[in-house]
Amino acid sequence: MANDVKPTRKELMGIEDRIDLSERGHDTLEQKRDGLIMEFMDILDEAQDVRSGMGDDYEQAQAKIDMARAVEGDVAVRGAAAALEDHPEITIQSKNIMGVVVPQIESSKVKKPLDQRGYGVLGTSAYIDEAADAYEDLIDSIVLAAEVETAMKKMLNEIETTKRRVNALEFKLLPELRESQEYIEQKLEEQEREEIFRMKKVKDKKEDQEREARKESEAESAEPPEGEVAATS
């Protein structure tokens, strides 16, 4: 890249401006990267807690449904599940974390009182109620896990993108710009030395010419006039 630039002061000033801008951009991206990593670590801790809680909720729901099937029978459990009229609803909004837009998922109509589950309270036992409670908790955990996992993936992608930009500035663009800067500075120094040498040669030549002119003038003034030479003879 260095050999492709013109060794002029205007070009040097432009490269120096680009170096200054790139260095400031590099510092800003580094700060963003570090901030994103800190936010990601917080989300990662939350994700681990959510995963653990979702696993516990799943085991609890599975144990409750197995108990309900054992006591009430599979037909009764399926009938209670089919009686549900209002299904859960999911609303997705967004929030901004360090410039990264991540989803904010909210669920509604998940947890319902007994009289809104659709099946007859008197025709079922507490085992089915407990199974329904457990699965409602599981659905809430799944929704929260989806929100946290998606945010974590988006943050991780943004961290990788920012790291690539930092590395591109640090290991490619800035070294190339500094190489071009050094190349131009060397060329300008060479031009300046050549100009000084040329001016010195011109000055020396002029001084030589002036000395020769003085010598000729002195020689002419030292010669006697032609009349005097003849008289002497």
mmCIF file with all atom_site columns, C-alpha atoms in Angstrom:
data_model
loop_
_atom_site.group_PDB
_atom_site.id
_atom_site.type_symbol
_atom_site.label_atom_id
_atom_site.label_alt_id
_atom_site.label_comp_id
_atom_site.label_asym_id
_atom_site.label_entity_id
_atom_site.label_seq_id
_atom_site.pdbx_PDB_ins_code
_atom_site.Cartn_x
_atom_site.Cartn_y
_atom_site.Cartn_z
_atom_site.occupancy
_atom_site.B_iso_or_equiv
_atom_site.pdbx_formal_charge
_atom_site.auth_seq_id
_atom_site.auth_comp_id
_atom_site.auth_asym_id
_atom_site.auth_atom_id
_atom_site.pdbx_PDB_model_num
ATOM 1   C CA . MET A 1 1   ? 0.000   0.000   0.000   1.00 0.00 ? 1   MET A CA 1
ATOM 2   C CA . ALA A 1 2   ? 2.861   2.385   0.824   1.00 0.00 ? 2   ALA A CA 1
ATOM 3   C CA . ASN A 1 3   ? 4.132   2.459   -2.764  1.00 0.00 ? 3   ASN A CA 1
ATOM 4   C CA . ASP A 1 4   ? 0.654   3.307   -4.061  1.00 0.00 ? 4   ASP A CA 1
ATOM 5   C CA . VAL A 1 5   ? 0.472   6.713   -2.347  1.00 0.00 ? 5   VAL A CA 1
ATOM 6   C CA . LYS A 1 6   ? 1.818   9.992   -3.635  1.00 0.00 ? 6   LYS A CA 1
ATOM 7   C CA . PRO A 1 7   ? 4.701   11.331  -1.512  1.00 0.00 ? 7   PRO A CA 1
ATOM 8   C CA . THR A 1 8   ? 3.224   14.798  -1.013  1.00 0.00 ? 8   THR A CA 1
ATOM 9   C CA . ARG A 1 9   ? 2.579   16.833  2.103   1.00 0.00 ? 9   ARG A CA 1
ATOM 10  C CA . LYS A 1 10  ? -1.122  16.979  1.280   1.00 0.00 ? 10  LYS A CA 1
ATOM 11  C CA . GLU A 1 11  ? -1.247  13.190  1.117   1.00 0.00 ? 11  GLU A CA 1
ATOM 12  C CA . LEU A 1 12  ? 0.687   12.974  4.382   1.00 0.00 ? 12  LEU A CA 1
ATOM 13  C CA . MET A 1 13  ? -1.785  15.268  6.143   1.00 0.00 ? 13  MET A CA 1
ATOM 14  C CA . GLY A 1 14  ? -4.670  13.163  4.832   1.00 0.00 ? 14  GLY A CA 1
ATOM 15  C CA . ILE A 1 15  ? -3.079  9.950   6.113   1.00 0.00 ? 15  ILE A CA 1
ATOM 16  C CA . GLU A 1 16  ? -2.353  11.524  9.495   1.00 0.00 ? 16  GLU A CA 1
ATOM 17  C CA . ASP A 1 17  ? -6.030  12.503  9.758   1.00 0.00 ? 17  ASP A CA 1
ATOM 18  C CA . ARG A 1 18  ? -7.067  8.950   8.865   1.00 0.00 ? 18  ARG A CA 1
ATOM 19  C CA . ILE A 1 19  ? -4.699  7.539   11.481  1.00 0.00 ? 19  ILE A CA 1
ATOM 20  C CA . ASP A 1 20  ? -6.130  9.848   14.133  1.00 0.00 ? 20  ASP A CA 1
ATOM 21  C CA . LEU A 1 21  ? -9.707  8.916   13.173  1.00 0.00 ? 21  LEU A CA 1
ATOM 22  C CA . SER A 1 22  ? -8.885  5.196   13.066  1.00 0.00 ? 22  SER A CA 1
ATOM 23  C CA . GLU A 1 23  ? -7.181  5.305   16.477  1.00 0.00 ? 23  GLU A CA 1
ATOM 24  C CA . ARG A 1 24  ? -10.200 7.018   18.026  1.00 0.00 ? 24  ARG A CA 1
ATOM 25  C CA . GLY A 1 25  ? -12.505 4.517   16.331  1.00 0.00 ? 25  GLY A CA 1
ATOM 26  C CA . HIS A 1 26  ? -10.339 1.671   17.599  1.00 0.00 ? 26  HIS A CA 1
ATOM 27  C CA . ASP A 1 27  ? -10.545 2.958   21.181  1.00 0.00 ? 27  ASP A CA 1
ATOM 28  C CA . THR A 1 28  ? -14.327 3.373   20.913  1.00 0.00 ? 28  THR A CA 1
ATOM 29  C CA . LEU A 1 29  ? -14.779 -0.132  19.526  1.00 0.00 ? 29  LEU A CA 1
ATOM 30  C CA . GLU A 1 30  ? -12.561 -1.570  22.248  1.00 0.00 ? 30  GLU A CA 1
ATOM 31  C CA . GLN A 1 31  ? -14.706 0.088   24.910  1.00 0.00 ? 31  GLN A CA 1
ATOM 32  C CA . LYS A 1 32  ? -17.846 -1.201  23.206  1.00 0.00 ? 32  LYS A CA 1
ATOM 33  C CA . ARG A 1 33  ? -16.388 -4.712  23.007  1.00 0.00 ? 33  ARG A CA 1
ATOM 34  C CA . ASP A 1 34  ? -15.467 -4.716  26.699  1.00 0.00 ? 34  ASP A CA 1
ATOM 35  C CA . GLY A 1 35  ? -18.913 -3.377  27.651  1.00 0.00 ? 35  GLY A CA 1
ATOM 36  C CA . LEU A 1 36  ? -20.633 -6.017  25.523  1.00 0.00 ? 36  LEU A CA 1
ATOM 37  C CA . ILE A 1 37  ? -18.565 -8.769  27.127  1.00 0.00 ? 37  ILE A CA 1
ATOM 38  C CA . MET A 1 38  ? -19.572 -7.578  30.611  1.00 0.00 ? 38  MET A CA 1
ATOM 39  C CA . GLU A 1 39  ? -23.241 -7.483  29.584  1.00 0.00 ? 39  GLU A CA 1
ATOM 40  C CA . PHE A 1 40  ? -22.900 -10.906 27.978  1.00 0.00 ? 40  PHE A CA 1
ATOM 41  C CA . MET A 1 41  ? -21.449 -12.393 31.160  1.00 0.00 ? 41  MET A CA 1
ATOM 42  C CA . ASP A 1 42  ? -24.438 -11.082 33.133  1.00 0.00 ? 42  ASP A CA 1
ATOM 43  C CA . ILE A 1 43  ? -26.845 -12.590 30.582  1.00 0.00 ? 43  ILE A CA 1
ATOM 44  C CA . LEU A 1 44  ? -24.861 -15.838 30.620  1.00 0.00 ? 44  LEU A CA 1
ATOM 45  C CA . ASP A 1 45  ? -25.260 -16.101 34.397  1.00 0.00 ? 45  ASP A CA 1
ATOM 46  C CA . GLU A 1 46  ? -28.989 -15.445 34.004  1.00 0.00 ? 46  GLU A CA 1
ATOM 47  C CA . ALA A 1 47  ? -29.215 -18.025 31.214  1.00 0.00 ? 47  ALA A CA 1
ATOM 48  C CA . GLN A 1 48  ? -27.586 -20.664 33.390  1.00 0.00 ? 48  GLN A CA 1
ATOM 49  C CA . ASP A 1 49  ? -30.087 -19.960 36.180  1.00 0.00 ? 49  ASP A CA 1
ATOM 50  C CA . VAL A 1 50  ? -32.975 -20.042 33.713  1.00 0.00 ? 50  VAL A CA 1
ATOM 51  C CA . ARG A 1 51  ? -31.807 -23.337 32.219  1.00 0.00 ? 51  ARG A CA 1
ATOM 52  C CA . SER A 1 52  ? -31.480 -24.862 35.653  1.00 0.00 ? 52  SER A CA 1
ATOM 53  C CA . GLY A 1 53  ? -34.929 -23.589 36.662  1.00 0.00 ? 53  GLY A CA 1
ATOM 54  C CA . MET A 1 54  ? -36.486 -24.813 33.418  1.00 0.00 ? 54  MET A CA 1
ATOM 55  C CA . GLY A 1 55  ? -35.002 -28.256 33.989  1.00 0.00 ? 55  GLY A CA 1
ATOM 56  C CA . ASP A 1 56  ? -36.465 -28.364 37.480  1.00 0.00 ? 56  ASP A CA 1
ATOM 57  C CA . ASP A 1 57  ? -39.861 -27.187 36.197  1.00 0.00 ? 57  ASP A CA 1
ATOM 58  C CA . TYR A 1 58  ? -39.833 -29.843 33.482  1.00 0.00 ? 58  TYR A CA 1
ATOM 59  C CA . GLU A 1 59  ? -39.064 -32.623 35.941  1.00 0.00 ? 59  GLU A CA 1
ATOM 60  C CA . GLN A 1 60  ? -41.781 -31.327 38.259  1.00 0.00 ? 60  GLN A CA 1
ATOM 61  C CA . ALA A 1 61  ? -44.329 -31.125 35.440  1.00 0.00 ? 61  ALA A CA 1
ATOM 62  C CA . GLN A 1 62  ? -43.436 -34.590 34.195  1.00 0.00 ? 62  GLN A CA 1
ATOM 63  C CA . ALA A 1 63  ? -43.821 -36.053 37.681  1.00 0.00 ? 63  ALA A CA 1
ATOM 64  C CA . LYS A 1 64  ? -47.210 -34.337 38.156  1.00 0.00 ? 64  LYS A CA 1
ATOM 65  C CA . ILE A 1 65  ? -48.588 -35.481 34.786  1.00 0.00 ? 65  ILE A CA 1
ATOM 66  C CA . ASP A 1 66  ? -47.390 -39.042 35.398  1.00 0.00 ? 66  ASP A CA 1
ATOM 67  C CA . MET A 1 67  ? -49.152 -39.034 38.764  1.00 0.00 ? 67  MET A CA 1
ATOM 68  C CA . ALA A 1 68  ? -52.352 -37.640 37.223  1.00 0.00 ? 68  ALA A CA 1
ATOM 69  C CA . ARG A 1 69  ? -52.305 -40.318 34.517  1.00 0.00 ? 69  ARG A CA 1
ATOM 70  C CA . ALA A 1 70  ? -51.725 -43.045 37.080  1.00 0.00 ? 70  ALA A CA 1
ATOM 71  C CA . VAL A 1 71  ? -54.644 -41.898 39.263  1.00 0.00 ? 71  VAL A CA 1
ATOM 72  C CA . GLU A 1 72  ? -57.145 -40.442 36.760  1.00 0.00 ? 72  GLU A CA 1
ATOM 73  C CA . GLY A 1 73  ? -56.183 -42.341 33.647  1.00 0.00 ? 73  GLY A CA 1
ATOM 74  C CA . ASP A 1 74  ? -54.815 -41.113 30.354  1.00 0.00 ? 74  ASP A CA 1
ATOM 75  C CA . VAL A 1 75  ? -58.289 -40.411 28.907  1.00 0.00 ? 75  VAL A CA 1
ATOM 76  C CA . ALA A 1 76  ? -59.229 -38.073 31.752  1.00 0.00 ? 76  ALA A CA 1
ATOM 77  C CA . VAL A 1 77  ? -55.931 -36.179 31.490  1.00 0.00 ? 77  VAL A CA 1
ATOM 78  C CA . ARG A 1 78  ? -56.302 -35.759 27.718  1.00 0.00 ? 78  ARG A CA 1
ATOM 79  C CA . GLY A 1 79  ? -59.887 -34.629 28.164  1.00 0.00 ? 79  GLY A CA 1
ATOM 80  C CA . ALA A 1 80  ? -58.880 -31.977 30.687  1.00 0.00 ? 80  ALA A CA 1
ATOM 81  C CA . ALA A 1 81  ? -56.134 -30.753 28.352  1.00 0.00 ? 81  ALA A CA 1
ATOM 82  C CA . ALA A 1 82  ? -58.520 -30.594 25.371  1.00 0.00 ? 82  ALA A CA 1
ATOM 83  C CA . ALA A 1 83  ? -61.034 -28.540 27.368  1.00 0.00 ? 83  ALA A CA 1
ATOM 84  C CA . LEU A 1 84  ? -58.733 -25.516 27.446  1.00 0.00 ? 84  LEU A CA 1
ATOM 85  C CA . GLU A 1 85  ? -60.296 -22.667 25.460  1.00 0.00 ? 85  GLU A CA 1
ATOM 86  C CA . ASP A 1 86  ? -57.945 -19.686 25.931  1.00 0.00 ? 86  ASP A CA 1
ATOM 87  C CA . HIS A 1 87  ? -54.446 -20.536 24.826  1.00 0.00 ? 87  HIS A CA 1
ATOM 88  C CA . PRO A 1 88  ? -51.326 -18.669 25.979  1.00 0.00 ? 88  PRO A CA 1
ATOM 89  C CA . GLU A 1 89  ? -50.362 -15.587 23.995  1.00 0.00 ? 89  GLU A CA 1
ATOM 90  C CA . ILE A 1 90  ? -46.850 -14.332 23.325  1.00 0.00 ? 90  ILE A CA 1
ATOM 91  C CA . THR A 1 91  ? -45.977 -10.654 22.811  1.00 0.00 ? 91  THR A CA 1
ATOM 92  C CA . ILE A 1 92  ? -42.546 -9.749  21.487  1.00 0.00 ? 92  ILE A CA 1
ATOM 93  C CA . GLN A 1 93  ? -41.098 -6.280  21.995  1.00 0.00 ? 93  GLN A CA 1
ATOM 94  C CA . SER A 1 94  ? -37.505 -5.123  21.918  1.00 0.00 ? 94  SER A CA 1
ATOM 95  C CA . LYS A 1 95  ? -34.980 -3.449  24.164  1.00 0.00 ? 95  LYS A CA 1
ATOM 96  C CA . ASN A 1 96  ? -31.548 -1.968  23.584  1.00 0.00 ? 96  ASN A CA 1
ATOM 97  C CA . ILE A 1 97  ? -28.441 -3.277  25.340  1.00 0.00 ? 97  ILE A CA 1
ATOM 98  C CA . MET A 1 98  ? -25.215 -1.447  24.404  1.00 0.00 ? 98  MET A CA 1
ATOM 99  C CA . GLY A 1 99  ? -26.607 -0.729  20.945  1.00 0.00 ? 99  GLY A CA 1
ATOM 100 C CA . VAL A 1 100 ? -27.807 -4.313  20.433  1.00 0.00 ? 100 VAL A CA 1
ATOM 101 C CA . VAL A 1 101 ? -31.547 -4.781  19.936  1.00 0.00 ? 101 VAL A CA 1
ATOM 102 C CA . VAL A 1 102 ? -32.691 -7.889  21.789  1.00 0.00 ? 102 VAL A CA 1
ATOM 103 C CA . PRO A 1 103 ? -36.207 -9.307  22.147  1.00 0.00 ? 103 PRO A CA 1
ATOM 104 C CA . GLN A 1 104 ? -38.309 -8.810  25.227  1.00 0.00 ? 104 GLN A CA 1
ATOM 105 C CA . ILE A 1 105 ? -40.865 -11.636 25.308  1.00 0.00 ? 105 ILE A CA 1
ATOM 106 C CA . GLU A 1 106 ? -43.949 -11.430 27.480  1.00 0.00 ? 106 GLU A CA 1
ATOM 107 C CA . SER A 1 107 ? -46.574 -14.133 27.889  1.00 0.00 ? 107 SER A CA 1
ATOM 108 C CA . SER A 1 108 ? -50.198 -13.791 28.880  1.00 0.00 ? 108 SER A CA 1
ATOM 109 C CA . LYS A 1 109 ? -53.031 -16.214 29.620  1.00 0.00 ? 109 LYS A CA 1
ATOM 110 C CA . VAL A 1 110 ? -50.563 -18.804 30.832  1.00 0.00 ? 110 VAL A CA 1
ATOM 111 C CA . LYS A 1 111 ? -51.526 -19.077 34.461  1.00 0.00 ? 111 LYS A CA 1
ATOM 112 C CA . LYS A 1 112 ? -55.276 -19.466 34.902  1.00 0.00 ? 112 LYS A CA 1
ATOM 113 C CA . PRO A 1 113 ? -57.532 -19.923 37.914  1.00 0.00 ? 113 PRO A CA 1
ATOM 114 C CA . LEU A 1 114 ? -59.310 -23.271 38.212  1.00 0.00 ? 114 LEU A CA 1
ATOM 115 C CA . ASP A 1 115 ? -62.618 -21.978 36.880  1.00 0.00 ? 115 ASP A CA 1
ATOM 116 C CA . GLN A 1 116 ? -60.975 -20.751 33.632  1.00 0.00 ? 116 GLN A CA 1
ATOM 117 C CA . ARG A 1 117 ? -59.237 -23.953 32.605  1.00 0.00 ? 117 ARG A CA 1
ATOM 118 C CA . GLY A 1 118 ? -62.270 -25.279 30.807  1.00 0.00 ? 118 GLY A CA 1
ATOM 119 C CA . TYR A 1 119 ? -62.649 -28.624 32.559  1.00 0.00 ? 119 TYR A CA 1
ATOM 120 C CA . GLY A 1 120 ? -65.159 -29.237 35.304  1.00 0.00 ? 120 GLY A CA 1
ATOM 121 C CA . VAL A 1 121 ? -63.661 -28.764 38.728  1.00 0.00 ? 121 VAL A CA 1
ATOM 122 C CA . LEU A 1 122 ? -65.966 -31.315 40.295  1.00 0.00 ? 122 LEU A CA 1
ATOM 123 C CA . GLY A 1 123 ? -65.208 -33.933 37.651  1.00 0.00 ? 123 GLY A CA 1
ATOM 124 C CA . THR A 1 124 ? -61.458 -33.916 38.157  1.00 0.00 ? 124 THR A CA 1
ATOM 125 C CA . SER A 1 125 ? -59.088 -34.449 41.048  1.00 0.00 ? 125 SER A CA 1
ATOM 126 C CA . ALA A 1 126 ? -56.337 -32.335 42.539  1.00 0.00 ? 126 ALA A CA 1
ATOM 127 C CA . TYR A 1 127 ? -53.774 -34.360 40.600  1.00 0.00 ? 127 TYR A CA 1
ATOM 128 C CA . ILE A 1 128 ? -54.909 -32.825 37.318  1.00 0.00 ? 128 ILE A CA 1
ATOM 129 C CA . ASP A 1 129 ? -54.936 -29.358 38.922  1.00 0.00 ? 129 ASP A CA 1
ATOM 130 C CA . GLU A 1 130 ? -51.389 -29.838 40.150  1.00 0.00 ? 130 GLU A CA 1
ATOM 131 C CA . ALA A 1 131 ? -50.284 -31.071 36.723  1.00 0.00 ? 131 ALA A CA 1
ATOM 132 C CA . ALA A 1 132 ? -51.841 -27.966 35.114  1.00 0.00 ? 132 ALA A CA 1
ATOM 133 C CA . ASP A 1 133 ? -50.096 -25.715 37.624  1.00 0.00 ? 133 ASP A CA 1
ATOM 134 C CA . ALA A 1 134 ? -46.774 -27.410 36.935  1.00 0.00 ? 134 ALA A CA 1
ATOM 135 C CA . TYR A 1 135 ? -47.100 -27.054 33.153  1.00 0.00 ? 135 TYR A CA 1
ATOM 136 C CA . GLU A 1 136 ? -48.061 -23.397 33.472  1.00 0.00 ? 136 GLU A CA 1
ATOM 137 C CA . ASP A 1 137 ? -44.846 -22.832 35.426  1.00 0.00 ? 137 ASP A CA 1
ATOM 138 C CA . LEU A 1 138 ? -42.937 -24.743 32.746  1.00 0.00 ? 138 LEU A CA 1
ATOM 139 C CA . ILE A 1 139 ? -44.378 -22.563 29.980  1.00 0.00 ? 139 ILE A CA 1
ATOM 140 C CA . ASP A 1 140 ? -43.307 -19.413 31.838  1.00 0.00 ? 140 ASP A CA 1
ATOM 141 C CA . SER A 1 141 ? -39.814 -20.864 32.185  1.00 0.00 ? 141 SER A CA 1
ATOM 142 C CA . ILE A 1 142 ? -39.673 -21.719 28.476  1.00 0.00 ? 142 ILE A CA 1
ATOM 143 C CA . VAL A 1 143 ? -40.723 -18.186 27.495  1.00 0.00 ? 143 VAL A CA 1
ATOM 144 C CA . LEU A 1 144 ? -38.076 -16.667 29.777  1.00 0.00 ? 144 LEU A CA 1
ATOM 145 C CA . ALA A 1 145 ? -35.454 -19.082 28.456  1.00 0.00 ? 145 ALA A CA 1
ATOM 146 C CA . ALA A 1 146 ? -36.317 -18.122 24.862  1.00 0.00 ? 146 ALA A CA 1
ATOM 147 C CA . GLU A 1 147 ? -35.856 -14.439 25.685  1.00 0.00 ? 147 GLU A CA 1
ATOM 148 C CA . VAL A 1 148 ? -32.545 -14.937 27.480  1.00 0.00 ? 148 VAL A CA 1
ATOM 149 C CA . GLU A 1 149 ? -31.123 -17.391 24.934  1.00 0.00 ? 149 GLU A CA 1
ATOM 150 C CA . THR A 1 150 ? -31.995 -15.129 22.005  1.00 0.00 ? 150 THR A CA 1
ATOM 151 C CA . ALA A 1 151 ? -30.478 -12.092 23.743  1.00 0.00 ? 151 ALA A CA 1
ATOM 152 C CA . MET A 1 152 ? -27.345 -14.091 24.502  1.00 0.00 ? 152 MET A CA 1
ATOM 153 C CA . LYS A 1 153 ? -26.932 -15.166 20.858  1.00 0.00 ? 153 LYS A CA 1
ATOM 154 C CA . LYS A 1 154 ? -27.437 -11.613 19.584  1.00 0.00 ? 154 LYS A CA 1
ATOM 155 C CA . MET A 1 155 ? -24.935 -10.252 22.108  1.00 0.00 ? 155 MET A CA 1
ATOM 156 C CA . LEU A 1 156 ? -22.415 -12.937 21.156  1.00 0.00 ? 156 LEU A CA 1
ATOM 157 C CA . ASN A 1 157 ? -22.791 -12.130 17.445  1.00 0.00 ? 157 ASN A CA 1
ATOM 158 C CA . GLU A 1 158 ? -22.293 -8.425  18.154  1.00 0.00 ? 158 GLU A CA 1
ATOM 159 C CA . ILE A 1 159 ? -19.200 -9.178  20.261  1.00 0.00 ? 159 ILE A CA 1
ATOM 160 C CA . GLU A 1 160 ? -17.695 -11.217 17.425  1.00 0.00 ? 160 GLU A CA 1
ATOM 161 C CA . THR A 1 161 ? -18.490 -8.490  14.891  1.00 0.00 ? 161 THR A CA 1
ATOM 162 C CA . THR A 1 162 ? -16.940 -5.811  17.122  1.00 0.00 ? 162 THR A CA 1
ATOM 163 C CA . LYS A 1 163 ? -13.849 -7.950  17.744  1.00 0.00 ? 163 LYS A CA 1
ATOM 164 C CA . ARG A 1 164 ? -13.359 -8.382  13.988  1.00 0.00 ? 164 ARG A CA 1
ATOM 165 C CA . ARG A 1 165 ? -13.585 -4.620  13.502  1.00 0.00 ? 165 ARG A CA 1
ATOM 166 C CA . VAL A 1 166 ? -11.094 -3.981  16.309  1.00 0.00 ? 166 VAL A CA 1
ATOM 167 C CA . ASN A 1 167 ? -8.673  -6.528  14.845  1.00 0.00 ? 167 ASN A CA 1
ATOM 168 C CA . ALA A 1 168 ? -9.094  -5.103  11.329  1.00 0.00 ? 168 ALA A CA 1
ATOM 169 C CA . LEU A 1 169 ? -8.158  -1.638  12.595  1.00 0.00 ? 169 LEU A CA 1
ATOM 170 C CA . GLU A 1 170 ? -5.371  -2.825  14.881  1.00 0.00 ? 170 GLU A CA 1
ATOM 171 C CA . PHE A 1 171 ? -3.666  -5.373  12.639  1.00 0.00 ? 171 PHE A CA 1
ATOM 172 C CA . LYS A 1 172 ? -4.488  -4.227  9.099   1.00 0.00 ? 172 LYS A CA 1
ATOM 173 C CA . LEU A 1 173 ? -5.666  -0.662  8.533   1.00 0.00 ? 173 LEU A CA 1
ATOM 174 C CA . LEU A 1 174 ? -3.535  1.158   11.134  1.00 0.00 ? 174 LEU A CA 1
ATOM 175 C CA . PRO A 1 175 ? -0.288  -0.681  10.230  1.00 0.00 ? 175 PRO A CA 1
ATOM 176 C CA . GLU A 1 176 ? -0.887  0.057   6.532   1.00 0.00 ? 176 GLU A CA 1
ATOM 177 C CA . LEU A 1 177 ? -1.575  3.725   7.245   1.00 0.00 ? 177 LEU A CA 1
ATOM 178 C CA . ARG A 1 178 ? 1.508   4.035   9.453   1.00 0.00 ? 178 ARG A CA 1
ATOM 179 C CA . GLU A 1 179 ? 3.589   2.323   6.768   1.00 0.00 ? 179 GLU A CA 1
ATOM 180 C CA . SER A 1 180 ? 2.314   4.824   4.208   1.00 0.00 ? 180 SER A CA 1
ATOM 181 C CA . GLN A 1 181 ? 3.011   7.678   6.632   1.00 0.00 ? 181 GLN A CA 1
ATOM 182 C CA . GLU A 1 182 ? 6.578   6.485   7.149   1.00 0.00 ? 182 GLU A CA 1
ATOM 183 C CA . TYR A 1 183 ? 7.066   6.018   3.398   1.00 0.00 ? 183 TYR A CA 1
ATOM 184 C CA . ILE A 1 184 ? 5.885   9.548   2.607   1.00 0.00 ? 184 ILE A CA 1
ATOM 185 C CA . GLU A 1 185 ? 7.974   11.058  5.408   1.00 0.00 ? 185 GLU A CA 1
ATOM 186 C CA . GLN A 1 186 ? 11.084  9.286   4.086   1.00 0.00 ? 186 GLN A CA 1
ATOM 187 C CA . LYS A 1 187 ? 10.369  10.430  0.543   1.00 0.00 ? 187 LYS A CA 1
ATOM 188 C CA . LEU A 1 188 ? 9.804   13.996  1.673   1.00 0.00 ? 188 LEU A CA 1
ATOM 189 C CA . GLU A 1 189 ? 13.072  13.929  3.654   1.00 0.00 ? 189 GLU A CA 1
ATOM 190 C CA . GLU A 1 190 ? 14.884  12.625  0.575   1.00 0.00 ? 190 GLU A CA 1
ATOM 191 C CA . GLN A 1 191 ? 13.332  15.364  -1.540  1.00 0.00 ? 191 GLN A CA 1
ATOM 192 C CA . GLU A 1 192 ? 14.313  17.945  1.060   1.00 0.00 ? 192 GLU A CA 1
ATOM 193 C CA . ARG A 1 193 ? 17.908  16.685  1.137   1.00 0.00 ? 193 ARG A CA 1
ATOM 194 C CA . GLU A 1 194 ? 18.045  16.674  -2.647  1.00 0.00 ? 194 GLU A CA 1
ATOM 195 C CA . GLU A 1 195 ? 16.674  20.214  -2.741  1.00 0.00 ? 195 GLU A CA 1
ATOM 196 C CA . ILE A 1 196 ? 19.235  21.374  -0.171  1.00 0.00 ? 196 ILE A CA 1
ATOM 197 C CA . PHE A 1 197 ? 22.011  19.689  -2.151  1.00 0.00 ? 197 PHE A CA 1
ATOM 198 C CA . ARG A 1 198 ? 20.778  21.243  -5.410  1.00 0.00 ? 198 ARG A CA 1
ATOM 199 C CA . MET A 1 199 ? 20.572  24.700  -3.846  1.00 0.00 ? 199 MET A CA 1
ATOM 200 C CA . LYS A 1 200 ? 24.075  24.261  -2.423  1.00 0.00 ? 200 LYS A CA 1
ATOM 201 C CA . LYS A 1 201 ? 25.366  23.317  -5.863  1.00 0.00 ? 201 LYS A CA 1
ATOM 202 C CA . VAL A 1 202 ? 23.660  26.355  -7.382  1.00 0.00 ? 202 VAL A CA 1
ATOM 203 C CA . LYS A 1 203 ? 25.113  28.560  -4.667  1.00 0.00 ? 203 LYS A CA 1
ATOM 204 C CA . ASP A 1 204 ? 28.606  27.103  -5.138  1.00 0.00 ? 204 ASP A CA 1
ATOM 205 C CA . LYS A 1 205 ? 28.364  27.576  -8.879  1.00 0.00 ? 205 LYS A CA 1
ATOM 206 C CA . LYS A 1 206 ? 27.221  31.149  -8.441  1.00 0.00 ? 206 LYS A CA 1
ATOM 207 C CA . GLU A 1 207 ? 30.079  31.831  -6.031  1.00 0.00 ? 207 GLU A CA 1
ATOM 208 C CA . ASP A 1 208 ? 32.541  30.316  -8.502  1.00 0.00 ? 208 ASP A CA 1
ATOM 209 C CA . GLN A 1 209 ? 31.166  32.508  -11.242 1.00 0.00 ? 209 GLN A CA 1
ATOM 210 C CA . GLU A 1 210 ? 31.456  35.558  -9.006  1.00 0.00 ? 210 GLU A CA 1
ATOM 211 C CA . ARG A 1 211 ? 35.082  34.696  -8.153  1.00 0.00 ? 211 ARG A CA 1
ATOM 212 C CA . GLU A 1 212 ? 35.924  34.220  -11.807 1.00 0.00 ? 212 GLU A CA 1
ATOM 213 C CA . ALA A 1 213 ? 34.286  37.548  -12.594 1.00 0.00 ? 213 ALA A CA 1
ATOM 214 C CA . ARG A 1 214 ? 36.314  39.262  -9.838  1.00 0.00 ? 214 ARG A CA 1
ATOM 215 C CA . LYS A 1 215 ? 39.521  37.698  -11.087 1.00 0.00 ? 215 LYS A CA 1
ATOM 216 C CA . GLU A 1 216 ? 38.864  38.856  -14.612 1.00 0.00 ? 216 GLU A CA 1
ATOM 217 C CA . SER A 1 217 ? 37.994  42.314  -13.338 1.00 0.00 ? 217 SER A CA 1
ATOM 218 C CA . GLU A 1 218 ? 41.197  42.497  -11.257 1.00 0.00 ? 218 GLU A CA 1
ATOM 219 C CA . ALA A 1 219 ? 43.263  41.241  -14.180 1.00 0.00 ? 219 ALA A CA 1
ATOM 220 C CA . GLU A 1 220 ? 41.821  43.852  -16.481 1.00 0.00 ? 220 GLU A CA 1
ATOM 221 C CA . SER A 1 221 ? 42.434  46.628  -13.940 1.00 0.00 ? 221 SER A CA 1
ATOM 222 C CA . ALA A 1 222 ? 46.061  45.516  -13.457 1.00 0.00 ? 222 ALA A CA 1
ATOM 223 C CA . GLU A 1 223 ? 46.957  45.763  -17.203 1.00 0.00 ? 223 GLU A CA 1
ATOM 224 C CA . PRO A 1 224 ? 48.374  49.257  -18.283 1.00 0.00 ? 224 PRO A CA 1
ATOM 225 C CA . PRO A 1 225 ? 46.592  51.199  -20.979 1.00 0.00 ? 225 PRO A CA 1
ATOM 226 C CA . GLU A 1 226 ? 47.816  50.684  -24.600 1.00 0.00 ? 226 GLU A CA 1
ATOM 227 C CA . GLY A 1 227 ? 49.286  54.254  -24.809 1.00 0.00 ? 227 GLY A CA 1
ATOM 228 C CA . GLU A 1 228 ? 51.486  53.745  -21.820 1.00 0.00 ? 228 GLU A CA 1
ATOM 229 C CA . VAL A 1 229 ? 52.796  50.464  -23.177 1.00 0.00 ? 229 VAL A CA 1
ATOM 230 C CA . ALA A 1 230 ? 53.829  52.129  -26.456 1.00 0.00 ? 230 ALA A CA 1
ATOM 231 C CA . ALA A 1 231 ? 55.547  55.071  -24.709 1.00 0.00 ? 231 ALA A CA 1
ATOM 232 C CA . THR A 1 232 ? 57.545  52.771  -22.564 1.00 0.00 ? 232 THR A CA 1
ATOM 233 C CA . SER A 1 233 ? 58.767  50.980  -25.604 1.00 0.00 ? 233 SER A CA 1
#
